[in-house]
Coordinates of C-alpha atoms in Angstrom, one line a residue:
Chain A
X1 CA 71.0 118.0 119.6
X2 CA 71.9 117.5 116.0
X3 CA 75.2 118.2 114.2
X4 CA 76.0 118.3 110.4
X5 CA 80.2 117.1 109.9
X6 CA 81.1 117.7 106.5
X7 CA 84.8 116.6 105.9
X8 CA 86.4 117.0 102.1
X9 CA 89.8 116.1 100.4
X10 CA 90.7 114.7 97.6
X11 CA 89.8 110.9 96.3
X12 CA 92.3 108.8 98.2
X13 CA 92.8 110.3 101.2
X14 CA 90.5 108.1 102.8
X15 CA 87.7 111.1 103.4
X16 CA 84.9 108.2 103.3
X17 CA 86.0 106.0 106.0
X18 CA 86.5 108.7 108.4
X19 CA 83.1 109.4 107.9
X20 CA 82.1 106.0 108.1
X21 CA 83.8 105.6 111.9
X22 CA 82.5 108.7 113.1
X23 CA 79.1 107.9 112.4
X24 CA 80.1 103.7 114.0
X25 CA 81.1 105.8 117.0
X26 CA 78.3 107.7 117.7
X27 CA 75.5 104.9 116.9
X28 CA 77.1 101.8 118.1
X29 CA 79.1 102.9 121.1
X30 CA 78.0 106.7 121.8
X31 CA 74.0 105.8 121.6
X32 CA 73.3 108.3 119.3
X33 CA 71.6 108.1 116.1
X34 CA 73.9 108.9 112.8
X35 CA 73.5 108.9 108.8
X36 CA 76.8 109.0 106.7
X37 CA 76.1 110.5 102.8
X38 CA 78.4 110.2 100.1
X39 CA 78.1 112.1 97.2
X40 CA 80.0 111.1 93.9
X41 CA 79.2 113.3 90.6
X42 CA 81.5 114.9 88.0
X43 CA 83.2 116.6 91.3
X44 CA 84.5 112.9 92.0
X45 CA 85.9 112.6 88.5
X46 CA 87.7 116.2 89.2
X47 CA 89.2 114.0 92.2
X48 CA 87.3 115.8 95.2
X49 CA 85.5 113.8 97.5
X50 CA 83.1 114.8 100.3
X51 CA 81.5 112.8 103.0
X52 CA 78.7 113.9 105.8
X53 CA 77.8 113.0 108.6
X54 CA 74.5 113.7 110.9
X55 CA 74.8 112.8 114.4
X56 CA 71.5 113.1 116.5
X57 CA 70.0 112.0 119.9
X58 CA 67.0 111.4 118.0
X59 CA 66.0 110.1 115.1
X60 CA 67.3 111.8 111.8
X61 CA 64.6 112.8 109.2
X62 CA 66.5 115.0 106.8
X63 CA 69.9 113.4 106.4
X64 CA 71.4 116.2 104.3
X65 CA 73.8 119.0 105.5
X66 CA 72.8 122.1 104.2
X67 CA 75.3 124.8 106.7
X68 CA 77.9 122.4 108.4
X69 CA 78.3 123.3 112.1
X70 CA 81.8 120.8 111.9
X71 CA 83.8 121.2 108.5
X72 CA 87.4 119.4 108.1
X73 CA 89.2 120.0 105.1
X74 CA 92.1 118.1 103.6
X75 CA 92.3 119.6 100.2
X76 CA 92.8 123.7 99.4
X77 CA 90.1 122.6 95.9
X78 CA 87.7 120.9 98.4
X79 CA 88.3 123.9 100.9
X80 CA 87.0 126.4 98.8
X81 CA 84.2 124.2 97.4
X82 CA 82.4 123.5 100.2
X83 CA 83.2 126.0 102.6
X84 CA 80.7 128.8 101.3
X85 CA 77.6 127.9 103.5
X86 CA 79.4 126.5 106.7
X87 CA 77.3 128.1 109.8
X88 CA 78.2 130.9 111.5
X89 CA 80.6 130.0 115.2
X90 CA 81.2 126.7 112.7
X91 CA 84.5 124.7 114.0
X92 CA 87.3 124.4 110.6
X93 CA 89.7 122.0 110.7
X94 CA 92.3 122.1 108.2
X95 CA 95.5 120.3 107.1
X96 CA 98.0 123.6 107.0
X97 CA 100.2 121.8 104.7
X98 CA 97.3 120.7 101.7
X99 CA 95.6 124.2 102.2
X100 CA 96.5 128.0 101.4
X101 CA 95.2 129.9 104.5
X102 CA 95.2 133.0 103.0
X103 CA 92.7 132.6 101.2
X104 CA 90.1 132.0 103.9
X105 CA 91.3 134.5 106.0
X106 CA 88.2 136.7 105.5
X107 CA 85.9 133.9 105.8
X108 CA 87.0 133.0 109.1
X109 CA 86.3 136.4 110.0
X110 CA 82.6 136.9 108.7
X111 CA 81.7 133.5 110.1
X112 CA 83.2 133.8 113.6
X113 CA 85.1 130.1 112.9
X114 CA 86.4 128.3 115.2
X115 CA 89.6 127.6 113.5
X116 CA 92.2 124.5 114.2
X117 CA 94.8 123.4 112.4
X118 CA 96.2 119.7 112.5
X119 CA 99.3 118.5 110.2
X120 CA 97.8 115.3 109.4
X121 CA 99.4 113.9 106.9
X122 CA 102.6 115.0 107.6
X123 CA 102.6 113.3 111.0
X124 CA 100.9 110.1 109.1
X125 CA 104.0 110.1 106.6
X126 CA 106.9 111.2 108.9
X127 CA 105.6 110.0 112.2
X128 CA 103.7 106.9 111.8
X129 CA 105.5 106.5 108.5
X130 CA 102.3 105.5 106.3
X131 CA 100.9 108.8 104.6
X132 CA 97.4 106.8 104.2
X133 CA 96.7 106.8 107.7
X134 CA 96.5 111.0 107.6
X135 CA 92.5 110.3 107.7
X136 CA 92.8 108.4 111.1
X137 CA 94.9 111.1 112.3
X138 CA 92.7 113.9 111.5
X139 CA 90.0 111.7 112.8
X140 CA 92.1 111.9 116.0
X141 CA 92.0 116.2 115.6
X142 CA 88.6 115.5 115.2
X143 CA 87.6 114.2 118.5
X144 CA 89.8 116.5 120.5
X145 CA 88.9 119.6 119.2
X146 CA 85.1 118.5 118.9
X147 CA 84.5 116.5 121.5
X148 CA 81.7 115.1 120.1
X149 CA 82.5 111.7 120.0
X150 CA 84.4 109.7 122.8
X151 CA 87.8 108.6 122.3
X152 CA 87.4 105.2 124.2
X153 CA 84.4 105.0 121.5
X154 CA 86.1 105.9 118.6
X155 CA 88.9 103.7 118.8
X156 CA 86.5 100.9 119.0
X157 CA 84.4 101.9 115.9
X158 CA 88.3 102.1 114.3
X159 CA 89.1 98.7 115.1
X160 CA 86.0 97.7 114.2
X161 CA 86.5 99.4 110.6
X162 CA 90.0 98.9 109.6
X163 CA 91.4 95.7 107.5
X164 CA 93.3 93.4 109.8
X165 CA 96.4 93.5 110.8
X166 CA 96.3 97.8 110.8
X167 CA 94.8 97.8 114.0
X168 CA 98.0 99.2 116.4
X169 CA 99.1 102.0 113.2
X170 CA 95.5 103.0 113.2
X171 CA 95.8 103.3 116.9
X172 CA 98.4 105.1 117.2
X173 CA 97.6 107.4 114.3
X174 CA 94.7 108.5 116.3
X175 CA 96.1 109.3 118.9
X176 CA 98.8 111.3 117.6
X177 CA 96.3 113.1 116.0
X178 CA 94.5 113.7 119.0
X179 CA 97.5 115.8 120.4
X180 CA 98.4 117.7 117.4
X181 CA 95.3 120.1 117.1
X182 CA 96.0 123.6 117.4
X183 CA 93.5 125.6 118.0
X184 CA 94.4 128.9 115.9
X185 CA 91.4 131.7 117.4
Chain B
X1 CA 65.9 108.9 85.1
X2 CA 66.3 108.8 88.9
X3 CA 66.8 105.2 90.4
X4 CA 66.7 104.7 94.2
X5 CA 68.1 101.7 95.6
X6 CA 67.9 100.2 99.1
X7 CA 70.4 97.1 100.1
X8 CA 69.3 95.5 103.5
X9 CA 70.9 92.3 105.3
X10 CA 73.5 92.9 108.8
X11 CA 76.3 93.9 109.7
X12 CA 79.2 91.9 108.4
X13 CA 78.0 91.0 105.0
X14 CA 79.2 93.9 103.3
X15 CA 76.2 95.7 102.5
X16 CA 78.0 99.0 102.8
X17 CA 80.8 97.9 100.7
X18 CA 78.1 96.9 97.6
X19 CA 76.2 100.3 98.0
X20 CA 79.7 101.9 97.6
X21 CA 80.5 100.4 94.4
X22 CA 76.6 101.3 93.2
X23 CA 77.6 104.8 93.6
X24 CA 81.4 104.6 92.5
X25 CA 80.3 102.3 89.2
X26 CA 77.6 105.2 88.0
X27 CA 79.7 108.1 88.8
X28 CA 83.0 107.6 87.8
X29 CA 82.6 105.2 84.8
X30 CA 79.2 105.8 83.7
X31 CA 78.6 109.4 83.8
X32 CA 75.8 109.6 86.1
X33 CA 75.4 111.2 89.4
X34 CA 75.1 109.2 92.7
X35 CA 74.5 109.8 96.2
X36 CA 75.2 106.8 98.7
X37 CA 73.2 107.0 102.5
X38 CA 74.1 105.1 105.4
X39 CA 72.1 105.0 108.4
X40 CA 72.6 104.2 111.8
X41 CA 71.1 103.7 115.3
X42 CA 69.9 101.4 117.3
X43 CA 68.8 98.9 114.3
X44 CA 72.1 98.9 113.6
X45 CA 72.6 98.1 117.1
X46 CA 70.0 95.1 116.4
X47 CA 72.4 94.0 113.7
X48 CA 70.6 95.2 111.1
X49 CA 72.4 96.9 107.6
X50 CA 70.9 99.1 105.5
X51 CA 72.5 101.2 102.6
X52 CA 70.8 103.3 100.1
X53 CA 71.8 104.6 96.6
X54 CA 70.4 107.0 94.5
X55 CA 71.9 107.1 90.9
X56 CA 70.5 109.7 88.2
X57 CA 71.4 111.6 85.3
X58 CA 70.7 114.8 86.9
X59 CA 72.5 116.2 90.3
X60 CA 70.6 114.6 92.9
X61 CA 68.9 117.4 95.3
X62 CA 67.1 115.0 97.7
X63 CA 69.4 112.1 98.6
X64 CA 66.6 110.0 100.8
X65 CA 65.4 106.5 99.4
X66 CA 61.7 107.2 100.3
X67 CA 60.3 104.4 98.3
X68 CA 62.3 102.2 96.5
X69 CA 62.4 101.0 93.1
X70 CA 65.4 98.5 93.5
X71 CA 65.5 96.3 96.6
X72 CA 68.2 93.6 97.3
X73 CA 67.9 91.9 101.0
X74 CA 70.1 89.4 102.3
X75 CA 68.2 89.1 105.7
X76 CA 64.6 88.2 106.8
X77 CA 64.7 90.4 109.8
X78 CA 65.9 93.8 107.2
X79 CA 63.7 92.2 104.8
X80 CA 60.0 92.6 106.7
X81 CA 61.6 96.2 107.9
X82 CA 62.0 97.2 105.1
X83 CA 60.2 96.1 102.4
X84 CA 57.1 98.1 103.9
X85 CA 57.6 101.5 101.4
X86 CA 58.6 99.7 98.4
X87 CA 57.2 101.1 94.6
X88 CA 54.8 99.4 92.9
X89 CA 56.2 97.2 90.0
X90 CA 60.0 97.5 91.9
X91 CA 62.1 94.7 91.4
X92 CA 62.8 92.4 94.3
X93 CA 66.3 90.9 94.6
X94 CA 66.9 88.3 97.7
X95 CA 69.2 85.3 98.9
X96 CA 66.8 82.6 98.9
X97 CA 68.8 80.8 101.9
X98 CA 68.4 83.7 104.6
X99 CA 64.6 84.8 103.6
X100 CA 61.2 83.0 104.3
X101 CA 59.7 83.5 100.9
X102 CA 56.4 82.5 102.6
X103 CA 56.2 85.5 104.2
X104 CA 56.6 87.8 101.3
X105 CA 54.0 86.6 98.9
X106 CA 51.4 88.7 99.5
X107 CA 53.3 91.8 99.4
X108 CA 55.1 90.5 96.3
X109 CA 51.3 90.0 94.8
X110 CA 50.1 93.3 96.0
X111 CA 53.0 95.5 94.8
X112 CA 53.4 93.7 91.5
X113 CA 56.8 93.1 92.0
X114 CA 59.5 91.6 89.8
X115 CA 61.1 89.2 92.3
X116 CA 64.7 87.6 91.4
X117 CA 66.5 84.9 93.5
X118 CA 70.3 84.5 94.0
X119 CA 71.3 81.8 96.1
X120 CA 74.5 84.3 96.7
X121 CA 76.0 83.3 100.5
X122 CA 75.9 80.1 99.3
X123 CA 77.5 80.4 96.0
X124 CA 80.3 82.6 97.8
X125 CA 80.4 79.5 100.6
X126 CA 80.6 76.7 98.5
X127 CA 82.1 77.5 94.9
X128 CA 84.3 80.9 96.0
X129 CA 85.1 79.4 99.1
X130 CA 84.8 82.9 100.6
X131 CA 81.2 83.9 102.3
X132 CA 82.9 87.1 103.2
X133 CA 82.4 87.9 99.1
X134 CA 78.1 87.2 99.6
X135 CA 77.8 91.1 98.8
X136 CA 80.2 90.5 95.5
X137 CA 78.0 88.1 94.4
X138 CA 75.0 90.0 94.8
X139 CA 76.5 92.9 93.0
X140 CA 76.6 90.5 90.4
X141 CA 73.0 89.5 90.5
X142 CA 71.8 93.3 90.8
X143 CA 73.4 94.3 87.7
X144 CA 72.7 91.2 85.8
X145 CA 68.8 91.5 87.4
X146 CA 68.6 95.9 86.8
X147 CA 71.0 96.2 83.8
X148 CA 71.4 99.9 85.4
X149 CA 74.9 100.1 85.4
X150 CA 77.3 98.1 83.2
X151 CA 79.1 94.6 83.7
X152 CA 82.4 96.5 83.0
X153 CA 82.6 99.5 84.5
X154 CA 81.4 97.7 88.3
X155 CA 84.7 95.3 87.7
X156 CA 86.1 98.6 87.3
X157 CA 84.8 100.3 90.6
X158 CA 85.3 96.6 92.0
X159 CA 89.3 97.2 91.7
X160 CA 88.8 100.2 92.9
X161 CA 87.5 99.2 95.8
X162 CA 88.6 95.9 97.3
X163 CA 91.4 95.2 99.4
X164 CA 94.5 93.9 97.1
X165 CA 95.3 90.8 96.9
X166 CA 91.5 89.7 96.9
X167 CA 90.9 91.5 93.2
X168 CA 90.9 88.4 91.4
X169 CA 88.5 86.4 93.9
X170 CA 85.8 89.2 94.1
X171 CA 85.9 89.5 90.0
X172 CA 84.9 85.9 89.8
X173 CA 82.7 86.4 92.7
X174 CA 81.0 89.1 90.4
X175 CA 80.7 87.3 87.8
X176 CA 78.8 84.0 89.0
X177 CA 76.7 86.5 90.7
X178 CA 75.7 87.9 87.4
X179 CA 75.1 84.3 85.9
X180 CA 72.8 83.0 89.2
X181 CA 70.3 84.8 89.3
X182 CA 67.1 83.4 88.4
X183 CA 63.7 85.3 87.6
X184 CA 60.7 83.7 89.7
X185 CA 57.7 86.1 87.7

């Protein structure tokens, strides 16, 4: 059982470390193996950033994601980008409020999506009241409406990757985010 | 020109952090393309670290380290792991104080490798006063060792990347990285 994650934004936003914990989660507490690419080029310049993540129950040979089966988006540039080779019956997360849905309306249709919408990082900004902890709650989305990582998990790989002293935000940006996913179709 | 990188030690020295600012230093400030790779599973588990980095001029189409060119370990154990694939004539970077050199001789006779020593957990102990900044320090040696990406834009990529408040330790950190390392053949 493997499964390519690709999640995009804008540089900033903290797109890296959410890779980084769900790939923690899944190898140090979930027993699974997992490889976590960045990619920087020209594209990184532009101020889009994109991190992916392979989780596997076996060893992972090919550590590149060529059709994502998992794709979150935090950025309508980094939407569009990436989105044109995500699998078919894919799962799309998006932030509503940094993307234009219109404008993948007919995309969700040809690929059968499994489409959810979570408003990170307006809950991060108004709720938790830190707009840089929008990643941790789209991490939150994440689990829920994946389930492919374990919450109990996840918030361990989160402690285990946040600086000190951000430890109960973090928290509680995750689970906020957990219970804000909508799933759309 | 393709480089590909590998930086071994475990977990808590910051390995991941020093492959980040490989990638972030070529990319954003000195117009090449870079793909970072982090791998997990039960090594990791073990304790073991392992980042990779490929930089290039080009747009990098296969992001996997198969042998490396560059290899910087700051732990025995990730050391005799992963020193098996290295390139013939690859430079050798390694903190004298956590590897058994005795172990390595033959390999480092075989392969024809240029082998450099920094003495960096040490330096960051005793003169920083931080061993959390080890992996700064190494930066330091790696680009003073490779010359493959420059001595300003990395302090650039450097802000960029470390918590505030500890800018001004991990420049100087940097820096005496850059002047300790030594050339053994």
């Amino acid at each position: 059982m493997r499964k390519d994650i690709r999640i995009a934004g804008f540089g900033g936003q903290g797109i890296l470390m959410c890779g980084i914990v769900i790939a923690k989660t899944a190898s140090l507490f979930d027993d699974m193996y997992a490889v976590q690419t960045q990619s920087y080029g020209p594209e990184a310049r532009g101020g889009a950033s994109r991190t992916e993540v392979v989780i596997s129950d076996e060893q992972i040979d090919y550590p590149k994601v060529e059709s994502p089966e998992i794709f979150v988006a935090m950025s309508h540039e980094a939407l569009l980008k990436y989105i044109g080779d995500i699998k078919e019956n894919a799962i799309l997360i998006i932030d509503p409020d940094l993307v234009y849905e219109d404008e993948i309306k007919d995309i969700i249709d040809q690929k059968n999506l499994v489409f959810y919408k979570s408003h990170a990082t307006d809950v991060a900004d108004k709720v938790i009241g830190k707009k840089i902890v929008a990643n941790i709650v789209m991490l939150g989305s994440f689990v829920s409406a994946t389930g492919l990582i374990s919450e109990e998990s996840t918030k361990k790989a989160i402690l285990d990757s946040v600086p000190p002293g951000t430890e109960e935000m973090n928290l509680k940006a995750f689970e906020k985010g957990m219970k804000i996913v909508e799933k759309v179709n």
